[in-house]
CSV table of C-alpha atoms in Angstrom, one decimal:
chain,number,residue,atom,x,y,z
U,1,MET,CA,3.9,-7.9,28.3
U,2,LYS,CA,3.9,-4.4,30.9
U,3,LYS,CA,4.2,-1.1,28.7
U,4,ILE,CA,2.7,0.4,25.1
U,5,LEU,CA,4.0,3.1,23.7
U,6,TYR,CA,1.0,4.5,22.1
U,7,ASN,CA,2.1,7.1,20.0
U,8,THR,CA,-0.3,10.2,19.1
U,9,ASP,CA,-0.2,13.3,16.3
U,10,PHE,CA,-3.4,14.2,17.1
U,11,SER,CA,-5.2,12.5,13.6
U,12,ASN,CA,-7.9,10.3,13.2
U,13,CYS,CA,-5.4,7.7,12.1
U,14,SER,CA,-3.9,7.2,15.6
U,15,LEU,CA,-7.0,7.9,17.2
U,16,ASN,CA,-8.1,4.6,15.3
U,17,ALA,CA,-4.5,2.9,16.5
U,18,PHE,CA,-5.7,3.8,20.3
U,19,ILE,CA,-8.3,1.5,19.8
U,20,TYR,CA,-6.1,-1.5,19.4
U,21,THR,CA,-3.6,-0.3,21.9
U,22,LEU,CA,-6.4,-0.3,24.5
U,23,HIS,CA,-7.4,-3.4,23.8
U,24,LEU,CA,-3.7,-4.8,23.4
U,25,ALA,CA,-3.0,-3.7,27.0
U,26,ASP,CA,-6.4,-5.1,28.5
U,27,LYS,CA,-5.9,-8.4,27.6
U,28,PHE,CA,-1.8,-8.7,28.9
U,29,ASN,CA,-2.7,-6.0,31.8
U,30,ALA,CA,-0.3,-4.0,30.6
U,31,GLU,CA,0.1,0.0,31.4
U,32,ILE,CA,0.2,2.7,28.3
U,33,ILE,CA,2.8,5.2,27.4
U,34,THR,CA,1.2,7.7,25.3
U,35,LEU,CA,3.7,9.8,23.2
U,36,HIS,CA,4.1,13.3,21.2
U,37,ALA,CA,6.7,14.1,19.8
U,38,TYR,CA,7.3,17.4,18.1
U,39,THR,CA,9.6,19.3,16.7
U,40,ARG,CA,10.1,23.7,16.3
U,41,PRO,CA,11.4,25.5,12.9
U,42,VAL,CA,15.5,25.4,13.7
U,43,LEU,CA,16.2,28.6,13.9
U,44,GLY,CA,19.8,29.0,15.3
U,45,ASN,CA,21.6,31.8,17.0
U,46,MET,CA,19.4,34.8,14.4
U,47,TYR,CA,18.2,37.8,15.6
U,48,LEU,CA,14.4,37.3,15.7
U,49,PRO,CA,12.4,39.9,16.2
U,50,LYS,CA,9.7,40.3,19.2
U,51,THR,CA,6.5,39.6,17.3
U,52,TYR,CA,8.7,36.3,15.6
U,53,GLN,CA,10.3,35.2,19.3
U,54,ASN,CA,6.4,35.3,20.8
U,55,ILE,CA,5.2,32.9,17.8
U,56,TYR,CA,8.1,30.8,18.2
U,57,GLU,CA,7.4,30.5,21.5
U,58,HIS,CA,4.0,29.5,21.3
U,59,LEU,CA,4.5,27.1,19.0
U,60,GLN,CA,5.5,24.8,22.2
U,61,ILE,CA,2.1,26.2,23.9
U,62,ASP,CA,0.1,25.0,21.1
U,63,GLU,CA,1.0,21.6,20.9
U,64,PHE,CA,1.0,21.7,25.0
U,65,ASP,CA,-3.0,22.6,24.7
U,66,MET,CA,-3.5,20.0,21.4
U,67,PHE,CA,-1.7,17.3,24.2
U,68,LYS,CA,-3.8,18.5,26.7
U,69,ASP,CA,-7.1,18.6,24.6
U,70,THR,CA,-6.2,15.5,22.9
U,71,SER,CA,-5.8,13.4,26.3
U,72,LYS,CA,-9.3,14.3,27.7
U,73,LEU,CA,-10.7,12.5,24.2
U,74,LEU,CA,-8.8,9.3,25.0
U,75,PHE,CA,-9.7,9.0,27.9
U,76,THR,CA,-13.7,9.9,27.0
U,77,ILE,CA,-12.4,6.6,24.1
U,78,ALA,CA,-11.0,4.5,27.1
U,79,GLN,CA,-14.5,4.9,28.9
U,80,LYS,CA,-16.3,4.3,25.3
U,81,ASN,CA,-15.0,0.5,25.3
U,82,ASN,CA,-14.9,-0.2,28.8
U,83,LYS,CA,-11.0,0.5,29.6
U,84,GLU,CA,-11.0,3.2,32.0
U,85,HIS,CA,-9.5,1.4,34.5
U,86,ILE,CA,-5.8,0.8,32.4
U,87,LYS,CA,-3.4,2.9,33.5
U,88,ASN,CA,-2.0,5.9,30.6
U,89,THR,CA,0.7,7.9,31.4
U,90,PHE,CA,1.1,10.8,29.1
U,91,LEU,CA,4.8,12.3,27.7
U,92,MET,CA,5.5,14.8,25.5
U,93,VAL,CA,9.1,15.6,24.6
U,94,GLU,CA,10.5,18.1,21.9
U,95,GLU,CA,12.4,15.6,19.2
U,96,ASP,CA,12.2,14.1,16.2
U,97,THR,CA,9.0,11.6,15.7
U,98,VAL,CA,11.2,8.5,15.3
U,99,ASP,CA,14.0,9.2,18.0
U,100,GLY,CA,11.8,10.5,20.2
U,101,MET,CA,10.1,6.6,20.1
U,102,LEU,CA,13.1,5.2,20.2
U,103,HIS,CA,14.7,7.2,23.2
U,104,THR,CA,11.4,6.8,25.1
U,105,ILE,CA,11.2,2.5,24.0
U,106,GLU,CA,15.1,2.0,26.0
U,107,LYS,CA,14.0,5.0,28.6
U,108,GLU,CA,11.0,3.3,29.2
U,109,ASN,CA,12.4,-0.7,28.3
U,110,ILE,CA,8.3,-0.2,26.5
U,111,ASP,CA,7.7,-3.4,25.2
U,112,ILE,CA,5.6,-2.8,21.7
U,113,VAL,CA,4.8,0.1,19.9
U,114,VAL,CA,1.4,1.1,18.4
U,115,MET,CA,1.2,3.7,15.9
U,116,GLY,CA,-1.2,4.6,12.9
U,117,THR,CA,-0.8,4.5,9.4
U,118,LYS,CA,-2.1,6.8,6.5
U,119,GLY,CA,-1.9,4.8,3.2
U,120,ALA,CA,-0.2,6.7,0.5
U,121,THR,CA,0.4,6.5,-3.1
U,122,GLY,CA,3.3,7.3,-5.8
U,123,LEU,CA,6.2,9.9,-4.5
U,124,LYS,CA,3.9,10.6,-1.3
U,125,GLU,CA,4.8,7.0,-0.6
U,126,VAL,CA,8.3,7.8,0.3
U,127,PHE,CA,7.6,10.5,2.6
U,128,ILE,CA,4.0,9.1,4.5
U,129,GLY,CA,4.2,6.4,6.5
U,130,SER,CA,8.2,6.8,6.4
U,131,ILE,CA,8.1,7.2,10.4
U,132,THR,CA,6.3,4.3,10.5
U,133,SER,CA,8.4,2.0,8.5
U,134,HIS,CA,11.9,3.4,10.1
U,135,LEU,CA,10.7,2.9,13.0
U,136,MET,CA,10.2,-0.7,12.2
U,137,GLU,CA,13.3,-0.8,10.7
U,138,LYS,CA,15.1,0.8,14.2
U,139,ALA,CA,13.0,-0.3,16.9
U,140,SER,CA,14.0,-2.9,19.0
U,141,CYS,CA,10.8,-3.9,20.4
U,142,PRO,CA,7.7,-5.1,18.0
U,143,VAL,CA,6.0,-2.1,16.1
U,144,LEU,CA,2.3,-3.2,15.8
U,145,ALA,CA,1.0,-0.2,12.8
U,146,ILE,CA,-2.6,0.4,12.6
U,147,PRO,CA,-4.6,1.6,9.2
U,148,GLU,CA,-6.7,4.0,9.0
U,149,ASN,CA,-9.6,2.1,8.4
U,150,ALA,CA,-9.0,-1.1,10.4
U,151,ASP,CA,-11.9,-2.2,11.9
U,152,TYR,CA,-10.8,-3.6,15.6
U,153,GLY,CA,-14.9,-4.7,15.2
U,154,ASP,CA,-15.0,-8.8,17.2
U,155,GLY,CA,-11.2,-8.5,17.6
U,156,ILE,CA,-8.1,-10.4,16.0
U,157,LYS,CA,-9.7,-13.9,15.5
U,158,ASN,CA,-7.4,-14.3,12.3
U,159,ILE,CA,-3.2,-14.6,12.4
U,160,LEU,CA,-1.1,-14.5,9.5
U,161,PHE,CA,2.5,-15.4,10.3
U,162,SER,CA,4.9,-14.6,6.5
U,163,SER,CA,7.9,-16.8,7.8
U,164,ASP,CA,10.3,-18.7,5.4
U,165,PHE,CA,10.6,-21.3,8.1
U,166,PHE,CA,14.6,-20.5,9.1
U,167,PRO,CA,16.0,-21.4,12.4
U,168,GLU,CA,16.6,-17.6,12.9
U,169,GLU,CA,12.9,-16.6,13.2
U,170,ILE,CA,12.1,-19.5,15.8
U,171,ALA,CA,12.0,-16.4,18.4
U,172,SER,CA,9.5,-14.4,16.3
U,173,LEU,CA,7.6,-17.5,15.8
U,174,LYS,CA,7.6,-17.7,19.3
U,175,TYR,CA,5.9,-14.5,20.0
U,176,ALA,CA,3.7,-14.2,17.2
U,177,LEU,CA,2.7,-17.9,18.6
U,178,ASP,CA,2.2,-16.1,22.6
U,179,LEU,CA,0.7,-13.6,21.1
U,180,SER,CA,-1.8,-15.9,18.9
U,181,ASP,CA,-2.7,-17.7,22.5
U,182,ASN,CA,-3.5,-15.1,24.8
U,183,LEU,CA,-6.0,-13.4,22.4
U,184,ASN,CA,-7.2,-16.7,21.1
U,185,ALA,CA,-7.1,-16.8,17.8
U,186,HIS,CA,-6.6,-18.7,14.8
U,187,PHE,CA,-2.9,-19.2,13.6
U,188,LYS,CA,-1.7,-19.5,10.2
U,189,CYS,CA,2.1,-19.6,9.5
U,190,VAL,CA,2.7,-19.3,5.2
U,191,ASN,CA,5.7,-18.7,2.9
U,192,THR,CA,4.8,-16.5,0.3
U,193,ALA,CA,6.8,-17.8,-2.3
U,194,ILE,CA,6.6,-21.1,-4.5
U,195,ASP,CA,10.5,-21.7,-4.6
U,196,TYR,CA,11.8,-24.5,-3.1
U,197,SER,CA,9.2,-26.0,-1.9
U,198,ASP,CA,10.5,-29.1,-1.3
U,199,TYR,CA,13.2,-27.9,1.0
U,200,LYS,CA,10.9,-25.5,2.9
U,201,GLU,CA,8.1,-28.6,3.5
U,202,LYS,CA,11.3,-30.0,5.2
U,203,LEU,CA,11.7,-26.8,6.6
U,204,ILE,CA,7.6,-27.0,7.8
U,205,ALA,CA,8.1,-30.4,9.2
U,206,ASP,CA,10.6,-29.9,11.2
U,207,TRP,CA,8.7,-27.2,12.9
U,208,THR,CA,5.7,-29.3,13.4
U,209,GLU,CA,7.9,-32.1,14.9
U,210,LYS,CA,9.1,-29.2,17.3
U,211,LEU,CA,5.6,-27.6,18.0
U,212,GLN,CA,3.8,-31.2,19.3
U,213,PHE,CA,4.6,-30.7,22.2
U,214,THR,CA,3.8,-27.7,23.4
U,215,LYS,CA,0.6,-25.9,23.9
U,216,TYR,CA,-0.1,-24.4,20.7
U,217,LYS,CA,-2.7,-26.1,18.9
U,218,ASP,CA,-4.5,-24.4,16.5
U,219,ILE,CA,-1.6,-23.7,14.3
U,220,SER,CA,-1.5,-24.1,10.3
U,221,PHE,CA,1.6,-24.0,8.1
U,222,SER,CA,1.7,-24.1,5.0
U,223,ILE,CA,3.1,-22.9,1.6
U,224,VAL,CA,1.6,-20.7,-0.6
U,225,ASP,CA,2.4,-18.2,-4.1
U,226,ALA,CA,2.0,-14.4,-2.8
U,227,ASN,CA,5.0,-12.8,-3.3
U,228,THR,CA,3.1,-10.1,-4.6
U,229,LEU,CA,1.2,-6.9,-2.8
U,230,ASP,CA,-1.7,-7.7,-4.1
U,231,LYS,CA,-1.4,-11.4,-3.8
U,232,ILE,CA,-0.2,-10.9,-0.3
U,233,MET,CA,-3.9,-8.5,0.0
U,234,GLU,CA,-5.9,-11.1,-1.6
U,235,TYR,CA,-5.1,-14.0,0.8
U,236,ILE,CA,-5.8,-11.7,3.5
U,237,ASN,CA,-9.0,-10.9,1.9
U,238,THR,CA,-9.8,-14.6,1.2
U,239,ASN,CA,-9.1,-16.0,4.5
U,240,GLN,CA,-10.5,-13.5,6.3
U,241,ILE,CA,-6.9,-12.3,8.0
U,242,ASP,CA,-6.9,-10.3,10.9
U,243,LEU,CA,-3.9,-9.5,11.7
U,244,LEU,CA,0.0,-9.6,10.1
U,245,ILE,CA,2.6,-10.6,11.4
U,246,THR,CA,6.4,-10.7,9.8
U,247,THR,CA,9.9,-10.4,11.3
U,248,ILE,CA,12.2,-7.9,9.8
U,249,TYR,CA,16.1,-8.0,9.4
U,250,LYS,CA,18.4,-5.5,9.9
U,251,HIS,CA,20.4,-3.4,7.2
U,252,ASN,CA,21.9,-5.9,4.8
U,253,PHE,CA,20.4,-8.9,5.6
U,254,ILE,CA,16.6,-7.4,5.5
U,255,GLU,CA,16.8,-7.9,1.9
U,256,GLU,CA,17.0,-11.9,2.1
U,257,PHE,CA,13.8,-12.4,3.8
U,258,PHE,CA,10.4,-11.3,3.2
U,259,HIS,CA,12.1,-8.2,1.9
U,260,TYR,CA,11.9,-5.4,3.9
U,261,SER,CA,10.7,-3.1,0.5
U,262,MET,CA,7.6,-5.4,0.7
U,263,VAL,CA,7.1,-4.5,4.5
U,264,LYS,CA,7.2,-0.3,4.0
U,265,ARG,CA,4.9,-1.0,1.0
U,266,LEU,CA,2.4,-3.0,3.4
U,267,ALA,CA,2.6,-1.0,6.1
U,268,HIS,CA,1.7,1.6,3.0
U,269,HIS,CA,-0.9,-0.2,1.3
U,270,ILE,CA,-1.9,-2.9,3.8
U,271,THR,CA,-6.0,-2.6,5.4
U,272,ILE,CA,-5.5,-4.6,8.2
U,273,PRO,CA,-3.2,-4.2,11.6
U,274,LEU,CA,0.9,-5.0,10.7
U,275,LEU,CA,3.0,-6.5,13.1
U,276,THR,CA,7.0,-6.7,13.0
U,277,ILE,CA,9.7,-8.7,15.3
U,278,PRO,CA,12.9,-7.4,14.8
U,279,ASN,CA,15.6,-10.0,14.7
U,280,THR,CA,17.8,-8.9,17.3
U,281,GLU,CA,19.8,-9.8,20.6
U,282,LYS,CA,17.6,-6.9,22.0
U,283,TYR,CA,14.0,-9.1,21.1
U,284,LYS,CA,12.5,-9.5,24.4
U,285,PRO,CA,9.4,-12.4,23.8
U,286,ILE,CA,5.9,-12.2,25.7
């Protein structure tokens, strides 16, 4: 892991995500690219009186001033966490947030994205947090979503990897295991639905056999009845999980594995960081 993309919208939620970004960068000796994407009103070719033209032009200046103030605040946060030595490059683009991040991922060869999320319910859930869920769907690299009230505390000690134990998830498992190993965390790999448990036990046995001669020792496999949001949250709280990881599939395939709708709901409601790993050819493990 060499480059971490951190997205900021100047909110307290994004500031909390920066603390996780700093610790992740320090663990992997990576650099941070801090991005702020913004858009101005689309006014077409219509004639603007001078007053409105000045307002329109000053929107960009205001965005720059806020970004400049935020950069100072981020350095202060880095100092408080003894992470001021970490390289942090600041980028500001006039572009839709998701498109801006996607273009930066490709241009800068980003290894992972870290961004803050704010919970929402009802109709707000359709709109708030949609940036995170849309990025998870489209990004070619892992995306780490940090809830507004998540607390880094003593670090990430317990990791939960939600899996169907299918061969297609081996690359994601490898990524998750390397991450866990570098963070010195306990690793639980579970399937959250008890259907076809006999078949899944065979898959677990196969994965266990493949891992027995590797460096990964602190890992357990199990099947738990936690196929709803409430049950997943209960399992997370009971087992003191600090990070949930899952594979995310593209387009129609996505509905067949740890359903994308569930990932979207988790992005809105989960109280611990959620890391999604894309099952694509572009995916590059640590």
